[in-house]
GROMACS .gro file of C-alpha atoms in nm:
model
  281
    1MET     CA    1   2.504   0.765  -2.704
    2LYS     CA    2   2.543   1.138  -2.647
    3TYR     CA    3   2.921   1.117  -2.684
    4GLN     CA    4   3.131   1.106  -3.000
    5LEU     CA    5   3.352   0.801  -2.958
    6SER     CA    6   3.660   0.789  -3.178
    7ALA     CA    7   3.977   0.581  -3.173
    8PHE     CA    8   4.315   0.524  -3.329
    9ALA     CA    9   4.200   0.193  -3.472
   10ASP     CA   10   4.539   0.133  -3.633
   11GLU     CA   11   4.634   0.000  -3.289
   12SER     CA   12   4.398  -0.290  -3.358
   13SER     CA   13   4.511  -0.349  -3.716
   14SER     CA   14   4.702  -0.173  -3.992
   15ASP     CA   15   4.438  -0.286  -4.244
   16ILE     CA   16   4.170  -0.022  -4.298
   17LEU     CA   17   3.886  -0.276  -4.325
   18GLN     CA   18   3.994  -0.433  -3.998
   19GLN     CA   19   4.011  -0.087  -3.843
   20VAL     CA   20   3.648  -0.044  -3.942
   21ASP     CA   21   3.567  -0.379  -3.781
   22ALA     CA   22   3.744  -0.275  -3.461
   23LEU     CA   23   3.537   0.040  -3.437
   24LYS     CA   24   3.209  -0.136  -3.514
   25ARG     CA   25   3.254  -0.419  -3.265
   26ASN     CA   26   3.304  -0.161  -2.991
   27GLY     CA   27   3.015   0.061  -3.095
   28TYR     CA   28   3.234   0.349  -3.215
   29SER     CA   29   3.137   0.563  -3.514
   30TYR     CA   30   3.449   0.777  -3.551
   31LEU     CA   31   3.804   0.708  -3.663
   32GLU     CA   32   4.094   0.939  -3.588
   33ILE     CA   33   4.288   0.823  -3.890
   34ARG     CA   34   4.662   0.790  -3.834
   35SER     CA   35   4.807   0.509  -4.046
   36VAL     CA   36   4.683   0.287  -4.325
   37GLY     CA   37   4.882  -0.023  -4.406
   38ASP     CA   38   5.244   0.039  -4.318
   39LYS     CA   39   5.249   0.417  -4.357
   40SER     CA   40   5.109   0.737  -4.218
   41PHE     CA   41   4.782   0.827  -4.387
   42ASN     CA   42   4.928   1.150  -4.521
   43ARG     CA   43   5.170   0.949  -4.730
   44LEU     CA   44   4.872   0.824  -4.931
   45THR     CA   45   4.813   0.981  -5.270
   46ILE     CA   46   4.494   1.175  -5.332
   47ALA     CA   47   4.358   0.881  -5.534
   48GLU     CA   48   4.436   0.640  -5.249
   49THR     CA   49   4.281   0.881  -5.001
   50LYS     CA   50   3.957   0.882  -5.199
   51GLU     CA   51   3.951   0.502  -5.195
   52VAL     CA   52   3.994   0.495  -4.815
   53ALA     CA   53   3.735   0.769  -4.771
   54LYS     CA   54   3.483   0.564  -4.969
   55ILE     CA   55   3.546   0.255  -4.758
   56LEU     CA   56   3.488   0.454  -4.440
   57ALA     CA   57   3.179   0.632  -4.572
   58ASP     CA   58   3.029   0.305  -4.697
   59ASN     CA   59   3.067   0.168  -4.345
   60GLY     CA   60   2.926   0.471  -4.167
   61ILE     CA   61   3.261   0.573  -4.016
   62THR     CA   62   3.339   0.943  -3.985
   63VAL     CA   63   3.688   1.096  -3.969
   64LYS     CA   64   3.607   1.400  -3.760
   65SER     CA   65   3.971   1.465  -3.672
   66LEU     CA   66   4.288   1.378  -3.860
   67GLY     CA   67   4.549   1.213  -3.637
   68SER     CA   68   4.833   1.377  -3.824
   69ASN     CA   69   5.206   1.380  -3.754
   70ILE     CA   70   5.238   1.747  -3.843
   71GLY     CA   71   5.470   1.927  -3.601
   72LYS     CA   72   5.653   1.606  -3.511
   73ILE     CA   73   5.982   1.715  -3.664
   74GLN     CA   74   6.287   1.872  -3.510
   75ILE     CA   75   6.256   2.246  -3.465
   76ASP     CA   76   6.555   2.293  -3.698
   77GLY     CA   77   6.416   2.051  -3.959
   78ASP     CA   78   6.296   2.136  -4.309
   79PHE     CA   79   5.988   2.338  -4.221
   80ASP     CA   80   5.908   2.437  -4.582
   81ALA     CA   81   5.888   2.071  -4.689
   82HIS     CA   82   5.681   1.997  -4.379
   83MET     CA   83   5.434   2.270  -4.473
   84GLU     CA   84   5.391   2.112  -4.816
   85LEU     CA   85   5.309   1.782  -4.646
   86TYR     CA   86   5.070   1.974  -4.420
   87LYS     CA   87   4.880   2.122  -4.713
   88HIS     CA   88   4.850   1.776  -4.866
   89THR     CA   89   4.719   1.649  -4.532
   90LEU     CA   90   4.460   1.926  -4.517
   91GLU     CA   91   4.351   1.844  -4.873
   92GLN     CA   92   4.302   1.487  -4.754
   93GLY     CA   93   4.098   1.623  -4.465
   94ASN     CA   94   3.860   1.784  -4.710
   95ILE     CA   95   3.822   1.450  -4.887
   96PHE     CA   96   3.745   1.277  -4.558
   97GLY     CA   97   3.510   1.557  -4.456
   98SER     CA   98   3.715   1.621  -4.142
   99GLU     CA   99   3.647   1.914  -3.911
  100MET     CA  100   3.976   1.907  -3.716
  101ILE     CA  101   4.340   1.811  -3.737
  102ARG     CA  102   4.573   1.701  -3.455
  103LEU     CA  103   4.910   1.881  -3.452
  104PHE     CA  104   5.228   1.914  -3.246
  105SER     CA  105   5.471   2.194  -3.160
  106PHE     CA  106   5.806   2.051  -3.272
  107PHE     CA  107   6.074   1.842  -3.106
  108LEU     CA  108   6.341   2.043  -2.925
  109PRO     CA  109   6.706   1.960  -2.848
  110GLU     CA  110   6.712   1.793  -2.507
  111ASP     CA  111   7.015   1.987  -2.388
  112GLN     CA  112   6.878   2.335  -2.459
  113ASP     CA  113   6.636   2.570  -2.285
  114PRO     CA  114   6.292   2.554  -2.454
  115ALA     CA  115   6.249   2.927  -2.392
  116GLN     CA  116   6.496   3.010  -2.666
  117TYR     CA  117   6.259   2.853  -2.919
  118LYS     CA  118   5.940   3.017  -2.791
  119ASN     CA  119   5.904   3.287  -3.056
  120LEU     CA  120   5.984   3.051  -3.343
  121VAL     CA  121   5.732   2.795  -3.217
  122LEU     CA  122   5.459   3.055  -3.170
  123ASP     CA  123   5.518   3.197  -3.519
  124ARG     CA  124   5.497   2.852  -3.674
  125MET     CA  125   5.187   2.752  -3.478
  126GLY     CA  126   5.019   3.073  -3.593
  127LEU     CA  127   5.096   2.989  -3.955
  128ILE     CA  128   4.978   2.632  -3.903
  129ALA     CA  129   4.647   2.746  -3.754
  130GLU     CA  130   4.589   3.000  -4.031
  131THR     CA  131   4.668   2.745  -4.303
  132ALA     CA  132   4.416   2.498  -4.158
  133LYS     CA  133   4.154   2.774  -4.153
  134GLN     CA  134   4.203   2.823  -4.527
  135PHE     CA  135   4.091   2.462  -4.576
  136GLY     CA  136   3.797   2.501  -4.338
  137ILE     CA  137   3.961   2.279  -4.076
  138LEU     CA  138   4.022   2.356  -3.709
  139ALA     CA  139   4.383   2.313  -3.594
  140CYS     CA  140   4.420   2.137  -3.256
  141HIS     CA  141   4.746   2.109  -3.060
  142GLU     CA  142   4.823   1.797  -2.855
  143ASN     CA  143   5.063   1.791  -2.562
  144GLU     CA  144   5.338   1.538  -2.633
  145LYS     CA  145   5.670   1.428  -2.487
  146GLY     CA  146   5.976   1.609  -2.619
  147ILE     CA  147   5.796   1.891  -2.800
  148TYR     CA  148   5.764   2.255  -2.697
  149GLY     CA  149   5.411   2.192  -2.572
  150ALA     CA  150   5.511   1.905  -2.346
  151VAL     CA  151   5.396   2.071  -2.024
  152ALA     CA  152   5.089   2.276  -1.943
  153SER     CA  153   5.264   2.612  -1.899
  154ARG     CA  154   5.404   2.604  -2.252
  155CYS     CA  155   5.075   2.477  -2.396
  156LEU     CA  156   4.914   2.780  -2.233
  157GLU     CA  157   5.169   3.007  -2.400
  158ILE     CA  158   5.075   2.859  -2.737
  159HIS     CA  159   4.701   2.900  -2.687
  160GLN     CA  160   4.731   3.254  -2.553
  161ALA     CA  161   4.945   3.356  -2.850
  162VAL     CA  162   4.737   3.166  -3.109
  163PRO     CA  163   4.376   3.181  -2.982
  164GLU     CA  164   4.236   3.016  -3.296
  165LEU     CA  165   4.435   2.702  -3.212
  166ARG     CA  166   4.239   2.460  -2.993
  167GLY     CA  167   4.377   2.192  -2.764
  168ILE     CA  168   4.374   1.814  -2.730
  169PHE     CA  169   4.427   1.688  -2.375
  170ASP     CA  170   4.631   1.367  -2.340
  171PRO     CA  171   4.664   1.266  -1.973
  172ALA     CA  172   4.927   0.995  -2.027
  173ASN     CA  173   5.161   1.228  -2.213
  174TYR     CA  174   5.145   1.474  -1.924
  175VAL     CA  175   5.214   1.200  -1.669
  176GLN     CA  176   5.516   1.089  -1.869
  177CYS     CA  177   5.647   1.446  -1.860
  178GLY     CA  178   5.603   1.479  -1.484
  179GLN     CA  179   5.313   1.719  -1.525
  180ASP     CA  180   5.024   1.692  -1.279
  181THR     CA  181   4.717   1.638  -1.496
  182LEU     CA  182   4.467   1.812  -1.269
  183GLU     CA  183   4.690   2.120  -1.262
  184ALA     CA  184   4.716   2.101  -1.641
  185TRP     CA  185   4.340   2.075  -1.676
  186ASP     CA  186   4.282   2.377  -1.453
  187MET     CA  187   4.521   2.580  -1.669
  188LEU     CA  188   4.397   2.465  -2.008
  189HIS     CA  189   4.036   2.348  -1.983
  190SER     CA  190   3.889   2.647  -2.167
  191TYR     CA  191   4.107   2.569  -2.470
  192ILE     CA  192   4.036   2.195  -2.491
  193GLU     CA  193   3.841   2.078  -2.795
  194TYR     CA  194   3.858   1.705  -2.723
  195MET     CA  195   4.044   1.440  -2.524
  196HIS     CA  196   4.277   1.156  -2.606
  197ILE     CA  197   4.206   0.870  -2.368
  198LYS     CA  198   4.536   0.721  -2.260
  199ASP     CA  199   4.667   0.668  -1.907
  200ALA     CA  200   5.011   0.604  -1.758
  201LYS     CA  201   5.194   0.539  -1.435
  202LEU     CA  202   5.456   0.778  -1.305
  203ASP     CA  203   5.726   0.539  -1.428
  204GLY     CA  204   5.600   0.594  -1.783
  205THR     CA  205   5.416   0.266  -1.818
  206VAL     CA  206   5.095   0.293  -2.020
  207VAL     CA  207   4.794   0.129  -1.854
  208LEU     CA  208   4.420   0.097  -1.903
  209PRO     CA  209   4.237   0.431  -1.872
  210GLY     CA  210   4.158   0.507  -1.511
  211THR     CA  211   4.421   0.275  -1.363
  212GLY     CA  212   4.719   0.508  -1.388
  213ASP     CA  213   4.825   0.844  -1.246
  214GLY     CA  214   4.651   1.058  -1.508
  215ASN     CA  215   4.331   1.123  -1.308
  216VAL     CA  216   4.148   1.014  -1.622
  217PRO     CA  217   3.793   0.959  -1.482
  218ALA     CA  218   3.805   1.288  -1.290
  219ILE     CA  219   3.921   1.486  -1.592
  220ILE     CA  220   3.666   1.318  -1.818
  221ALA     CA  221   3.397   1.425  -1.570
  222LYS     CA  222   3.528   1.783  -1.575
  223TYR     CA  223   3.537   1.784  -1.955
  224VAL     CA  224   3.181   1.650  -1.983
  225ALA     CA  225   3.062   1.904  -1.724
  226GLN     CA  226   3.179   2.188  -1.947
  227GLY     CA  227   2.998   2.038  -2.246
  228GLY     CA  228   3.269   1.812  -2.387
  229LYS     CA  229   3.155   1.521  -2.603
  230MET     CA  230   3.443   1.396  -2.816
  231PHE     CA  231   3.692   1.132  -2.706
  232THR     CA  232   3.960   0.945  -2.899
  233VAL     CA  233   4.090   0.622  -2.746
  234GLU     CA  234   4.465   0.578  -2.793
  235PRO     CA  235   4.537   0.250  -2.611
  236HIS     CA  236   4.917   0.209  -2.641
  237LEU     CA  237   4.873  -0.121  -2.455
  238SER     CA  238   5.049  -0.339  -2.710
  239ASP     CA  239   5.316  -0.302  -2.975
  240PHE     CA  240   5.154  -0.221  -3.308
  241VAL     CA  241   5.264  -0.135  -3.661
  242GLY     CA  242   5.398   0.221  -3.664
  243LEU     CA  243   5.440   0.267  -3.288
  244SER     CA  244   5.817   0.315  -3.314
  245GLU     CA  245   5.767   0.609  -3.550
  246LEU     CA  246   5.527   0.796  -3.323
  247GLU     CA  247   5.770   0.883  -3.046
  248GLN     CA  248   6.113   1.039  -3.031
  249ALA     CA  249   6.416   0.842  -2.919
  250GLY     CA  250   6.455   0.887  -2.545
  251ASN     CA  251   6.084   0.960  -2.504
  252LYS     CA  252   5.935   0.616  -2.563
  253SER     CA  253   5.626   0.489  -2.383
  254LEU     CA  254   5.654   0.161  -2.197
  255VAL     CA  255   5.399  -0.063  -2.368
  256GLY     CA  256   5.325  -0.433  -2.388
  257HIS     CA  257   5.361  -0.500  -2.015
  258MET     CA  258   4.994  -0.597  -1.987
  259THR     CA  259   4.888  -0.941  -2.109
  260PHE     CA  260   4.666  -0.933  -2.415
  261ALA     CA  261   4.647  -1.218  -2.661
  262THR     CA  262   4.635  -0.984  -2.961
  263PRO     CA  263   4.648  -0.613  -3.051
  264GLU     CA  264   4.274  -0.644  -3.117
  265ALA     CA  265   4.217  -0.756  -2.758
  266ALA     CA  266   4.424  -0.467  -2.622
  267PHE     CA  267   4.232  -0.220  -2.837
  268ASP     CA  268   3.895  -0.360  -2.727
  269ALA     CA  269   3.994  -0.344  -2.360
  270ALA     CA  270   4.078   0.026  -2.384
  271ALA     CA  271   3.771   0.107  -2.596
  272GLN     CA  272   3.534  -0.063  -2.354
  273THR     CA  273   3.703   0.090  -2.049
  274LEU     CA  274   3.618   0.436  -2.181
  275VAL     CA  275   3.256   0.332  -2.229
  276LYS     CA  276   3.242   0.209  -1.869
  277ILE     CA  277   3.390   0.534  -1.738
  278LEU     CA  278   3.133   0.738  -1.930
  279ASN     CA  279   2.848   0.514  -1.814
  280ASN     CA  280   2.952   0.573  -1.454
  281LEU     CA  281   2.937   0.952  -1.475
   0.00000   0.00000   0.00000
């Protein structure tokens, strides 16, 4: 296949060997690593990271992008400690042979104007992008609920101020923030490195890709037309180990409303839906 198909396989299983199985049974060759066992991958030691890297390499699975949690702290949190975790994460990326890392632009107080944090966010994102460059890794910012880059206009501010920072386009996250995804794509398409395939209804409910209000098939077609090849499936169709830690209180996705016998079945449904969308282009 001409596309690079990746997934957050921890939504199928927390066990790394079962994550490999989930990718293989769906014909995927890439893992966007996010959690292993009951913890975020960047809580693994270097020795543990090497063990996981060997398992993946032995099975022909590539970690092209790190699905990190960097930038998912409060804007007034301990940034120095977070940067130390970031450097450890980038060191892990070198062990995995990763080209990119997924990042966020900090949770903001809900009762305050995001504009007052603009300069601080831009300064930090510049430092984050430069630090990744030192490790030979490309920093990529994902739009996410509750962070500075929750809507397209503020994502654009980030990319214009930090041109070396690329973008990850997540349609469902935009829908859940009340952002029209086609408008967001028109604003940001030249900055987008790859897509996260997740869809949602306007009420926040996560659904199979292409069945929500994210204009997923249309945006995939636009991305492919400009030469895009890389996709990471992020199903969010069932409750899985670690889900509660991925989102901020008050900004939770509505998951588990669809009937799947197991997390594996939910994962497979999303993975195969992407394949069908691509085959129909």
